[in-house]
mmCIF file of C-alpha atoms in Angstrom:
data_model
loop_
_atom_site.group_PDB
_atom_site.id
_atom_site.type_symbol
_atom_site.label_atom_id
_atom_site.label_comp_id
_atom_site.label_asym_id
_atom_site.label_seq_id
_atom_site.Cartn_x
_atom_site.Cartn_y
_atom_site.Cartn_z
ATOM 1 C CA UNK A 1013 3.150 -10.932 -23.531
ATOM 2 C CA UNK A 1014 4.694 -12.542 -26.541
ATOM 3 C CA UNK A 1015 7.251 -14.579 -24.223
ATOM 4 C CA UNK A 1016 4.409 -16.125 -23.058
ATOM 5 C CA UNK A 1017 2.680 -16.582 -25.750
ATOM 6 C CA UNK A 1018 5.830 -18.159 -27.357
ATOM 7 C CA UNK A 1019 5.930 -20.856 -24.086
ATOM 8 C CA UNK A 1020 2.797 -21.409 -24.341
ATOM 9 C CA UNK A 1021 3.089 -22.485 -28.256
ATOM 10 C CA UNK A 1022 5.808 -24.036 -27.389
ATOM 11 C CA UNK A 1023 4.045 -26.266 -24.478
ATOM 12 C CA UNK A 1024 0.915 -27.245 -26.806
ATOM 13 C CA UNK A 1025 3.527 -28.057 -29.406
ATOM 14 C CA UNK A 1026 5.548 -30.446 -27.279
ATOM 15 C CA UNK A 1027 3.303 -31.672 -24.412
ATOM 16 C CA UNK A 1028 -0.464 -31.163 -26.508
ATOM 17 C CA UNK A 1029 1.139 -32.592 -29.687
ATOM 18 C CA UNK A 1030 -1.156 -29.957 -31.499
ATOM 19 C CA UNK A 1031 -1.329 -29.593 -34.749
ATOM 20 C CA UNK A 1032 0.700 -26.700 -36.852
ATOM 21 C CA UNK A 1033 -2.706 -25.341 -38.001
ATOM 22 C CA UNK A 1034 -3.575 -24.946 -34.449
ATOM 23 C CA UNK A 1035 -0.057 -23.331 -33.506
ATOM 24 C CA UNK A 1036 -0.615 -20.706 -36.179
ATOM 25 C CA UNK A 1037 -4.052 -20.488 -34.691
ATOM 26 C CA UNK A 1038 -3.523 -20.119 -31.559
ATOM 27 C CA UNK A 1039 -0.765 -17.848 -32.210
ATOM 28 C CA UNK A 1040 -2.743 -15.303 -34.466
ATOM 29 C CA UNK A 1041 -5.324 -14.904 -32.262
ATOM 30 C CA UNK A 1042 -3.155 -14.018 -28.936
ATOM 31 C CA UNK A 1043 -1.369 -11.943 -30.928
ATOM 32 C CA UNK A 1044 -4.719 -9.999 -31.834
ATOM 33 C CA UNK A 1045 -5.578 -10.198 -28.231
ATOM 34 C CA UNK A 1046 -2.442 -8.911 -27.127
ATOM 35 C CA UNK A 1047 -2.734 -6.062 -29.331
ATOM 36 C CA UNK A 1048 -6.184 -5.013 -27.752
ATOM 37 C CA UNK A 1049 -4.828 -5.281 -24.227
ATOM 38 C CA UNK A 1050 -1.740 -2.823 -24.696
ATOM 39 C CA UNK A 1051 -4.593 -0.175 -25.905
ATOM 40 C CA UNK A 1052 -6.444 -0.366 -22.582
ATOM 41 C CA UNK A 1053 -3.058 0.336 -21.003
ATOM 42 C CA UNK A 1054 -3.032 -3.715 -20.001
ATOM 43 C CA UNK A 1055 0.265 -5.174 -20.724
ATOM 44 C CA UNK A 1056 0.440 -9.127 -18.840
ATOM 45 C CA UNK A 1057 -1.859 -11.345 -19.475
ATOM 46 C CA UNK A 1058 -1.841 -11.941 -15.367
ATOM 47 C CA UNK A 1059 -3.630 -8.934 -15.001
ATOM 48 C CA UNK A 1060 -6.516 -9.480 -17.140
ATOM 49 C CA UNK A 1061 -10.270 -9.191 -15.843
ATOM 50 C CA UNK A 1062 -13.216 -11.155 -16.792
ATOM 51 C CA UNK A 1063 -14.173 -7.607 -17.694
ATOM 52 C CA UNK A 1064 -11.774 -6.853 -20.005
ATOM 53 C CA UNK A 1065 -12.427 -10.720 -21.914
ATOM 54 C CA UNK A 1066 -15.984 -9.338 -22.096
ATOM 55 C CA UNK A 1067 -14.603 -6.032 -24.024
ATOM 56 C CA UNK A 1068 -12.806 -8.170 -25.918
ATOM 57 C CA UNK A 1069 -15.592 -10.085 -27.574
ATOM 58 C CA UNK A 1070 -17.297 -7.431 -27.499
ATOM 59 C CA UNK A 1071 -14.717 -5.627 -29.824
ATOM 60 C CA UNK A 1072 -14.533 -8.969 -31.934
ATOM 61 C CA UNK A 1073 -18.299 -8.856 -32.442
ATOM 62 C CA UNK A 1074 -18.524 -5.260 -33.907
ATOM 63 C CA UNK A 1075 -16.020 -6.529 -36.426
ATOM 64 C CA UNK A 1076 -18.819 -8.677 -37.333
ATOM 65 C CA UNK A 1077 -16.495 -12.106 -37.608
ATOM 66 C CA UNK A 1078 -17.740 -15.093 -38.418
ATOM 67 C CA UNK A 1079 -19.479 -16.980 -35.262
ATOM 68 C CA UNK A 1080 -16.665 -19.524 -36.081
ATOM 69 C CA UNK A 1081 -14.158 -17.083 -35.714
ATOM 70 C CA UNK A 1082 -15.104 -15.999 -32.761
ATOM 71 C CA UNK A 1083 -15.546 -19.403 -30.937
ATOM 72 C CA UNK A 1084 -11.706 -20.357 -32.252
ATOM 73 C CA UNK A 1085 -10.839 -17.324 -30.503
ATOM 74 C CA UNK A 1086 -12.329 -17.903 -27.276
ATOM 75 C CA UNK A 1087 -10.943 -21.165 -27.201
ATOM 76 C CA UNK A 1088 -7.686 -19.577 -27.815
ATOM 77 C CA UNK A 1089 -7.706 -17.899 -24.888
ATOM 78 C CA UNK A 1090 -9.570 -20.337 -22.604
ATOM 79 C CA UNK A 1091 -6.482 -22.927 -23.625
ATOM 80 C CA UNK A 1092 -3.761 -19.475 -22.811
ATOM 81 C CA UNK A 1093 -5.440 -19.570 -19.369
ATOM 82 C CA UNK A 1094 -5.484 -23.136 -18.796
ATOM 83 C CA UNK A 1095 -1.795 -23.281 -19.028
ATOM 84 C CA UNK A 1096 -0.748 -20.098 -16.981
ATOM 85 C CA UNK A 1097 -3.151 -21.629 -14.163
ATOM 86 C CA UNK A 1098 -1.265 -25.065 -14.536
ATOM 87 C CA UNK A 1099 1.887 -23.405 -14.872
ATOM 88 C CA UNK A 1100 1.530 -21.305 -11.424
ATOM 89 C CA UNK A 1101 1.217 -18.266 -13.062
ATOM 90 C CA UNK A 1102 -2.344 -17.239 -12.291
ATOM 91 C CA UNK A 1103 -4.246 -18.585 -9.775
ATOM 92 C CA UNK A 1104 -7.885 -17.535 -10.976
ATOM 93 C CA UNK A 1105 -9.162 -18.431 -14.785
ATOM 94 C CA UNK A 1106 -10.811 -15.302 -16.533
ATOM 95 C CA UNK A 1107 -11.742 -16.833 -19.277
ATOM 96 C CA UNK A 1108 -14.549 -19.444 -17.489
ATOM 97 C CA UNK A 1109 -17.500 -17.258 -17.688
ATOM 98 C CA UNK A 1110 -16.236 -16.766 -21.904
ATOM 99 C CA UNK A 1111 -19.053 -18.561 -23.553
ATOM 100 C CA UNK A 1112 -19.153 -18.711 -27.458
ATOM 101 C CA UNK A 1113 -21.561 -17.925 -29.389
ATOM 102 C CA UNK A 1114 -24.205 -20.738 -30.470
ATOM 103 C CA UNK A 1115 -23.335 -21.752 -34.314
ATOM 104 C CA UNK A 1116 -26.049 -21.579 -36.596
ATOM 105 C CA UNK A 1117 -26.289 -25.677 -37.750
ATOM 106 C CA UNK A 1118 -26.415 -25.808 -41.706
ATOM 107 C CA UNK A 1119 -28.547 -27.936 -43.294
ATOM 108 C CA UNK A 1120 -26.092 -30.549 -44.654
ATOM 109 C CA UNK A 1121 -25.591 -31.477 -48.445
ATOM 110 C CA UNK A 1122 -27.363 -34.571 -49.722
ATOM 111 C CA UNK A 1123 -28.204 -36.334 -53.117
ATOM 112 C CA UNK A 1124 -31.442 -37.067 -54.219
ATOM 113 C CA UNK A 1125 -32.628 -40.873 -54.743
ATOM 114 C CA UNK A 1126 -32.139 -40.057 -58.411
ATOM 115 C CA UNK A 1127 -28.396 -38.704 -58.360
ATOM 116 C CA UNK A 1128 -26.752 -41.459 -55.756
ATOM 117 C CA UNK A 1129 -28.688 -44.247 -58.308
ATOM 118 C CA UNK A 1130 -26.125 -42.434 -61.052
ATOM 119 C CA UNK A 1131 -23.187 -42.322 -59.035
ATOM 120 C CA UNK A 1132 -23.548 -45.749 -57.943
ATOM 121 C CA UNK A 1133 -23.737 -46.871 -61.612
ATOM 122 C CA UNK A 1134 -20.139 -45.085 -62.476
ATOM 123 C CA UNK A 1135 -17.874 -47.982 -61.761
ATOM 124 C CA UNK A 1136 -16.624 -49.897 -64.638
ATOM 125 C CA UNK A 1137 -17.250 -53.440 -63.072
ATOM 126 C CA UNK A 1138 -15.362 -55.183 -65.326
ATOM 127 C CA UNK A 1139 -11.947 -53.867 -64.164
ATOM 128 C CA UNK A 1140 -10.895 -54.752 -60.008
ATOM 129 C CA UNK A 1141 -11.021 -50.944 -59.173
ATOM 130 C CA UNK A 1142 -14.315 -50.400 -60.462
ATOM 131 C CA UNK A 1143 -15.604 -53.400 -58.435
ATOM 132 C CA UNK A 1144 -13.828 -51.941 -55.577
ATOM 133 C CA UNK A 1145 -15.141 -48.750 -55.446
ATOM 134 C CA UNK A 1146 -18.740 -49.956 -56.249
ATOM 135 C CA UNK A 1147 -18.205 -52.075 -52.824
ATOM 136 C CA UNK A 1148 -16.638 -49.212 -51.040
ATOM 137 C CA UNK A 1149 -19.905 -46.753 -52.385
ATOM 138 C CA UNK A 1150 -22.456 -49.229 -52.043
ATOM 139 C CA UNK A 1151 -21.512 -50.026 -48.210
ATOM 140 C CA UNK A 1152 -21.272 -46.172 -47.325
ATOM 141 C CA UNK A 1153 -25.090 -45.658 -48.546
ATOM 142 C CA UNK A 1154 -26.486 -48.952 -47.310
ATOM 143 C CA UNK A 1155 -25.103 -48.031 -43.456
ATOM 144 C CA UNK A 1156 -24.237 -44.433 -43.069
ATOM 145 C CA UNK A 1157 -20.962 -44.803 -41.806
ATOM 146 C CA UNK A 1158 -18.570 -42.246 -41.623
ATOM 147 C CA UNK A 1159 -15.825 -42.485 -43.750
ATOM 148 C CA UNK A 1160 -12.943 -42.988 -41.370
ATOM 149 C CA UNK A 1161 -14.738 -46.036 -40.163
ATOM 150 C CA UNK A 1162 -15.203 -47.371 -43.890
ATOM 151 C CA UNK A 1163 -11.230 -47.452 -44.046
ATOM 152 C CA UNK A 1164 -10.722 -48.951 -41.371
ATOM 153 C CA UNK A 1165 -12.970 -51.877 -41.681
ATOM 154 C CA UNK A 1166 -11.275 -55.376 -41.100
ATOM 155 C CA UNK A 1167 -12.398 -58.603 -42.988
ATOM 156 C CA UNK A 1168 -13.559 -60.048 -39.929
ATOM 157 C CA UNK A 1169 -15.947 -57.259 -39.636
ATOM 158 C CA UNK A 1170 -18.258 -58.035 -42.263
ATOM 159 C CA UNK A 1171 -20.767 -61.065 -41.841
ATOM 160 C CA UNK A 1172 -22.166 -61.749 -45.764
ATOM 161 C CA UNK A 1173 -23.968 -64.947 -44.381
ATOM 162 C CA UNK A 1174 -26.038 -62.965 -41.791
ATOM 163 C CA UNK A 1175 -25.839 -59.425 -43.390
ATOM 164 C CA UNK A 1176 -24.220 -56.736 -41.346
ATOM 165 C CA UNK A 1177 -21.271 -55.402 -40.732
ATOM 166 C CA UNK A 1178 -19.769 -54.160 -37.258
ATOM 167 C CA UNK A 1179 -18.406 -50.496 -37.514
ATOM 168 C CA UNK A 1180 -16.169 -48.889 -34.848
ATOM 169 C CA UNK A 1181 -16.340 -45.398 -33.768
ATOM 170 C CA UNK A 1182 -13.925 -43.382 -31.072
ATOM 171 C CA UNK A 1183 -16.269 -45.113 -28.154
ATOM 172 C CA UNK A 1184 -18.169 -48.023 -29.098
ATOM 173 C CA UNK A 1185 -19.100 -50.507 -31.992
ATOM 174 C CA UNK A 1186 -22.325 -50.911 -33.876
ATOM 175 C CA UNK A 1187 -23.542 -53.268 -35.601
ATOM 176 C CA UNK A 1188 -25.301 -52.309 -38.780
ATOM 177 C CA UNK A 1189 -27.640 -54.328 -41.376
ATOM 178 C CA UNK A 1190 -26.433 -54.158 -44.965
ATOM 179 C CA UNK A 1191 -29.341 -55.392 -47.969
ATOM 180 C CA UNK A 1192 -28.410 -57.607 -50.309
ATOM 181 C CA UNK A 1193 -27.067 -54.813 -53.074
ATOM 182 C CA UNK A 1194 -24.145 -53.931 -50.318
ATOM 183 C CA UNK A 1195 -23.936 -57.439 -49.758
ATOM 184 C CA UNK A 1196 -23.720 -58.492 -53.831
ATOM 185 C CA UNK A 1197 -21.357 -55.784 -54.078
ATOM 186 C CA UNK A 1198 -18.771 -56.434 -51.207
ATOM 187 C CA UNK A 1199 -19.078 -60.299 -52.024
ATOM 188 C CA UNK A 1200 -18.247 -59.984 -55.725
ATOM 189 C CA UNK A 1201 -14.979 -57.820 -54.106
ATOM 190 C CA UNK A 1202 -13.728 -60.339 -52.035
ATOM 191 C CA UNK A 1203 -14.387 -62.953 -54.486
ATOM 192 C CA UNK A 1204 -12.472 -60.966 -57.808
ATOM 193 C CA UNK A 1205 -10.681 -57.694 -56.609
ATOM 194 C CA UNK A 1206 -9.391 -57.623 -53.173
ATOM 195 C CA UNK A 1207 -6.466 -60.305 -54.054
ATOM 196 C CA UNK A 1208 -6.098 -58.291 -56.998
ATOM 197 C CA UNK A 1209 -4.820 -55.621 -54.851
ATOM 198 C CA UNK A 1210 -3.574 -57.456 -51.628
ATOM 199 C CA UNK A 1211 -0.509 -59.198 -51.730
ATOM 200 C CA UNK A 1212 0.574 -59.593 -48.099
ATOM 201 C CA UNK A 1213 -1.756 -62.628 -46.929
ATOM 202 C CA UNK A 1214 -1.680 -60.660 -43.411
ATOM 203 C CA UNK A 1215 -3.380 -57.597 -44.530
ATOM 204 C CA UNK A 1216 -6.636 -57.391 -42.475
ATOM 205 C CA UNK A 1217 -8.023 -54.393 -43.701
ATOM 206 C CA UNK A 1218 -11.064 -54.783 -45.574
ATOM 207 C CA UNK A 1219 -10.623 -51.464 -48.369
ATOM 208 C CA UNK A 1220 -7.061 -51.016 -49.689
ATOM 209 C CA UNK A 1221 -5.314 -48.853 -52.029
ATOM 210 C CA UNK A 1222 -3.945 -50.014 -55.431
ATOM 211 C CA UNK A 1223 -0.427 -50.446 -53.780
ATOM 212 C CA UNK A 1224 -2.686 -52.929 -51.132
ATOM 213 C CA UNK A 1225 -2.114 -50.749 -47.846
ATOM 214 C CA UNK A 1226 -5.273 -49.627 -46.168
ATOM 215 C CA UNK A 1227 -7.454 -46.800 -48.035
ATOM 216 C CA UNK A 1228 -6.897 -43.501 -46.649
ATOM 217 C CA UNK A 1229 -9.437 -40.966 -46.235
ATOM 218 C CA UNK A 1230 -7.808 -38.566 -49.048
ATOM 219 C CA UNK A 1231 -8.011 -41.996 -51.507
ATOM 220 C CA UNK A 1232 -11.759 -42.459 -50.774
ATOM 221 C CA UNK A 1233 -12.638 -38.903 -51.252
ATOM 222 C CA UNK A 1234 -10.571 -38.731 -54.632
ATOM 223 C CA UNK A 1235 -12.651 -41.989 -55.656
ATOM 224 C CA UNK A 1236 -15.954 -40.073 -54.970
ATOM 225 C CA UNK A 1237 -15.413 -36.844 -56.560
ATOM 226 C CA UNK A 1238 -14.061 -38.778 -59.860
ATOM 227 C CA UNK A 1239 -17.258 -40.648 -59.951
ATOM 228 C CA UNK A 1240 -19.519 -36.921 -59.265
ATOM 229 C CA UNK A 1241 -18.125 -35.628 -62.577
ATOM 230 C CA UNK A 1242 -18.375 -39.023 -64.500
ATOM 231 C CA UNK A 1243 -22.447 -39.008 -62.673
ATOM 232 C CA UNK A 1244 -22.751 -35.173 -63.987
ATOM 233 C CA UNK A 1245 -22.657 -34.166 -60.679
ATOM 234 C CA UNK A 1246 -21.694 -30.538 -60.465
ATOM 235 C CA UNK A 1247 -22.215 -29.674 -56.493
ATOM 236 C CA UNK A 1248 -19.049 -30.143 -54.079
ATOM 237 C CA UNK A 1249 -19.979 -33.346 -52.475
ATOM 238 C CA UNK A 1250 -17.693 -35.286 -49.674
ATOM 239 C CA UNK A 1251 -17.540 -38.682 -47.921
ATOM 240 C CA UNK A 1252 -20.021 -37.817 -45.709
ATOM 241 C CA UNK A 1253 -22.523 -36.508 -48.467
ATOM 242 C CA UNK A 1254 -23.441 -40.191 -48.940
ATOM 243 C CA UNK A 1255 -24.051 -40.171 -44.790
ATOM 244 C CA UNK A 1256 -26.135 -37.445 -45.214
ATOM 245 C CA UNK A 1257 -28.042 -38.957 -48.138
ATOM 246 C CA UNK A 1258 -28.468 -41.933 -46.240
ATOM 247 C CA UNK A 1259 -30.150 -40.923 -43.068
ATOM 248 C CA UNK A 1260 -32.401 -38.826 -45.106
ATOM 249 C CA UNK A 1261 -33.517 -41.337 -47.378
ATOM 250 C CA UNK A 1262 -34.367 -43.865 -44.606
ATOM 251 C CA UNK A 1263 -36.325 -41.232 -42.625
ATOM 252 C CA UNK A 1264 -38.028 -40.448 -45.768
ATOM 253 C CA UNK A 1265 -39.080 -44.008 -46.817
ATOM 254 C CA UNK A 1266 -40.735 -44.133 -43.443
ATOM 255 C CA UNK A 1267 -37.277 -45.127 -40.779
ATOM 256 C CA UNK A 1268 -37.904 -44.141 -37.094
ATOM 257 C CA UNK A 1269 -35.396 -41.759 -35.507
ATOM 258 C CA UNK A 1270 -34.396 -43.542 -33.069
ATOM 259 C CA UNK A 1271 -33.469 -46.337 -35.372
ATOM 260 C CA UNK A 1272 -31.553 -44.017 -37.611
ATOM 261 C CA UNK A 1273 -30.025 -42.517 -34.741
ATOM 262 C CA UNK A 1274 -28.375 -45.921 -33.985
ATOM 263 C CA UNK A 1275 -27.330 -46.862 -37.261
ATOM 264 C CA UNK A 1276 -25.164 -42.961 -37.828
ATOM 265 C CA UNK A 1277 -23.755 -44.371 -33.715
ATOM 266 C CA UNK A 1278 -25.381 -40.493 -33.012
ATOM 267 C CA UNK A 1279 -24.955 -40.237 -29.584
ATOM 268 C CA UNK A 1280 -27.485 -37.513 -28.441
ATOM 269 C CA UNK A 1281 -30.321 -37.753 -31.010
ATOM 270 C CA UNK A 1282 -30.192 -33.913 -31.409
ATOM 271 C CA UNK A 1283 -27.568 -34.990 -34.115
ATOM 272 C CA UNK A 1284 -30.184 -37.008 -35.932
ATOM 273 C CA UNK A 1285 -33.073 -34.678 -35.494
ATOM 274 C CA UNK A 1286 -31.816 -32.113 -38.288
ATOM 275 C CA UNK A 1287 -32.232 -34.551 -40.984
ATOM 276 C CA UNK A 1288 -36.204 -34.884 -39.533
ATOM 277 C CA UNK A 1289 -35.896 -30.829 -40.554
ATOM 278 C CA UNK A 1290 -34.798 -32.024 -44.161
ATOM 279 C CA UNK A 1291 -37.297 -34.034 -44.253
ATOM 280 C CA UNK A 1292 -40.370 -31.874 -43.618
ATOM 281 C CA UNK A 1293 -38.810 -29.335 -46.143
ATOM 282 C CA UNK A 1294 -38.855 -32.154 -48.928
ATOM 283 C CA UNK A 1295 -42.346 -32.512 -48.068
ATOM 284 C CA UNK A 1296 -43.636 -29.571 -48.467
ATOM 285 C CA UNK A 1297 -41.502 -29.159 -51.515
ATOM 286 C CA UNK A 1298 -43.781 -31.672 -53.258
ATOM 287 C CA UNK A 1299 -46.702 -31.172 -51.927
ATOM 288 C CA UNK A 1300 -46.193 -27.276 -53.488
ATOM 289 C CA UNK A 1301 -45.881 -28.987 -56.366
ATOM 290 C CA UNK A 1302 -48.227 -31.775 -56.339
ATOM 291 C CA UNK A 1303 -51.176 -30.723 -54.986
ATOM 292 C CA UNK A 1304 -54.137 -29.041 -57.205
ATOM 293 C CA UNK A 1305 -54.596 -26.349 -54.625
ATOM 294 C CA UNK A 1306 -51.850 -25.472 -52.797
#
């Protein structure tokens, strides 16, 4: 069993382009499933039962593993038994009916009103990176985007005149409204920082680095957490903590859903619909607090 779990590294690695954290991944958890097999007397993986998958979870269950352990695993060995099927080596899949187990979804991290107000005040906006970063903030809150589509904004995506700016997920583009704050902030950018930073005249990207390369996702995220301790901050916040704070915020000053939905680019608007949960929670928060006789 480990020859083939060697190939089959060795075919994600070269024709899946996957990821060493996956290899290692993948690897560990074969290796663990291997393990099990040789102790009920099973040792190829071509001989293996739905049955004995089933025993298998079960087994991973009583070692009471995280549920997102347990779903990496599965698709461990779903991905194992896609390739020996392609490969000729099996000609039925035992590990179809292998369904992991529904994650829990956690309430995501947001700010209050109150704390993104004093992390959008950090920036020094006398100095080009402090104008910069109050553009790069200010647009994340006023749309929602995610953060990968931030950085990879061009010029020719933003339209100050009319107010919006057109993001670009994996499958589509949106086209988002941005107030006059985001507006203010991304005009007084382009007007005293950006050349500050951007030398080559054919540099389309929108947000760049002090060196005047595109931002990358690991600058951005540095830029925020700086700006959480200067704001007294003290709670592990990320990128998409301001995309979180935003959806909230409009849902609580009165936003539709479905209107929110299209703004995050949400495709199902299950996605959205947990923020609605937020909501109600904040409600009754006050109200507990507010009212004379709860």
């Amino acid at each position: 069993m480990e020859k083939v779990i060697e190939n089959f590294i060795a075919y994600m690695r070269e024709a899946k382009k996957a990821s060493q954290n996956t290899e290692i991944s993948y690897e560990r958890d074969l290796k663990k499933l291997a393990r099990y097999l040789r102790k009920q007397k099973i040792m190829d993986f071509s001989e293996v039962t739905k049955t004995d998958l089933q025993g298998y979870l079960k087994e991973l269950q009583k070692e009471n593993l995280a549920l997102s352990t347990i779903s990496r695993n599965i698709a461990s060995i779903r991905a194992l038994y896609h390739y020996m099927i392609r490969t000729g080596k099996m000609q039925e899949d035992p590990s179809e009916t292998l369904k992991p187990p529904k994650l829990e979804k956690k309430m995501p991290e947001i700010l209050s009103v109150e704390e993104v107000d004093r992390l959008l005040k950090q920036p020094n906006l006398n100095t080009p990176k402090g104008i910069r970063d109050n553009a790069m903030m200010e647009l994340m809150y006023a749309t929602g985007m995610r953060v990968s589509e931030l950085i990879h904004l061009q010029i020719t995506d933003i339209n100050l005149q009319m107010g919006y700016v057109i993001c670009h997920d994996s499958e589509k583009e949106r086209i988002i409204p941005i107030g006059n704050v985001s507006r203010n902030a991304i005009l007084q950018y382009m007007e005293h920082s950006r050349g500050f930073f951007v030398k080559n005249k054919k540099e389309s990207s929108l947000f760049t680095n002090c060196s005047g390369k595109s931002m990358s996702r690991q600058g951005f995220w540095k830029v925020l957490k700086g700006y959480a301790v200067d704001a007294g901050i003290h709670r592990d916040i990320t990128p998409h903590t301001l995309r979180h704070s935003f959806a909230v915020h409009m849902l609580q000053n009165g936003a539709d859903v479905k209107s929110v939905q299209e703004m995050l680019g949400h495709s199902d608007i299950s996605s959205t619909q947990i923020y609605l949960g937020m909501n109600v929670a904040r409600m009754r928060d006050v109200y507990m607090k507010a009212h004379p006789r709860h």
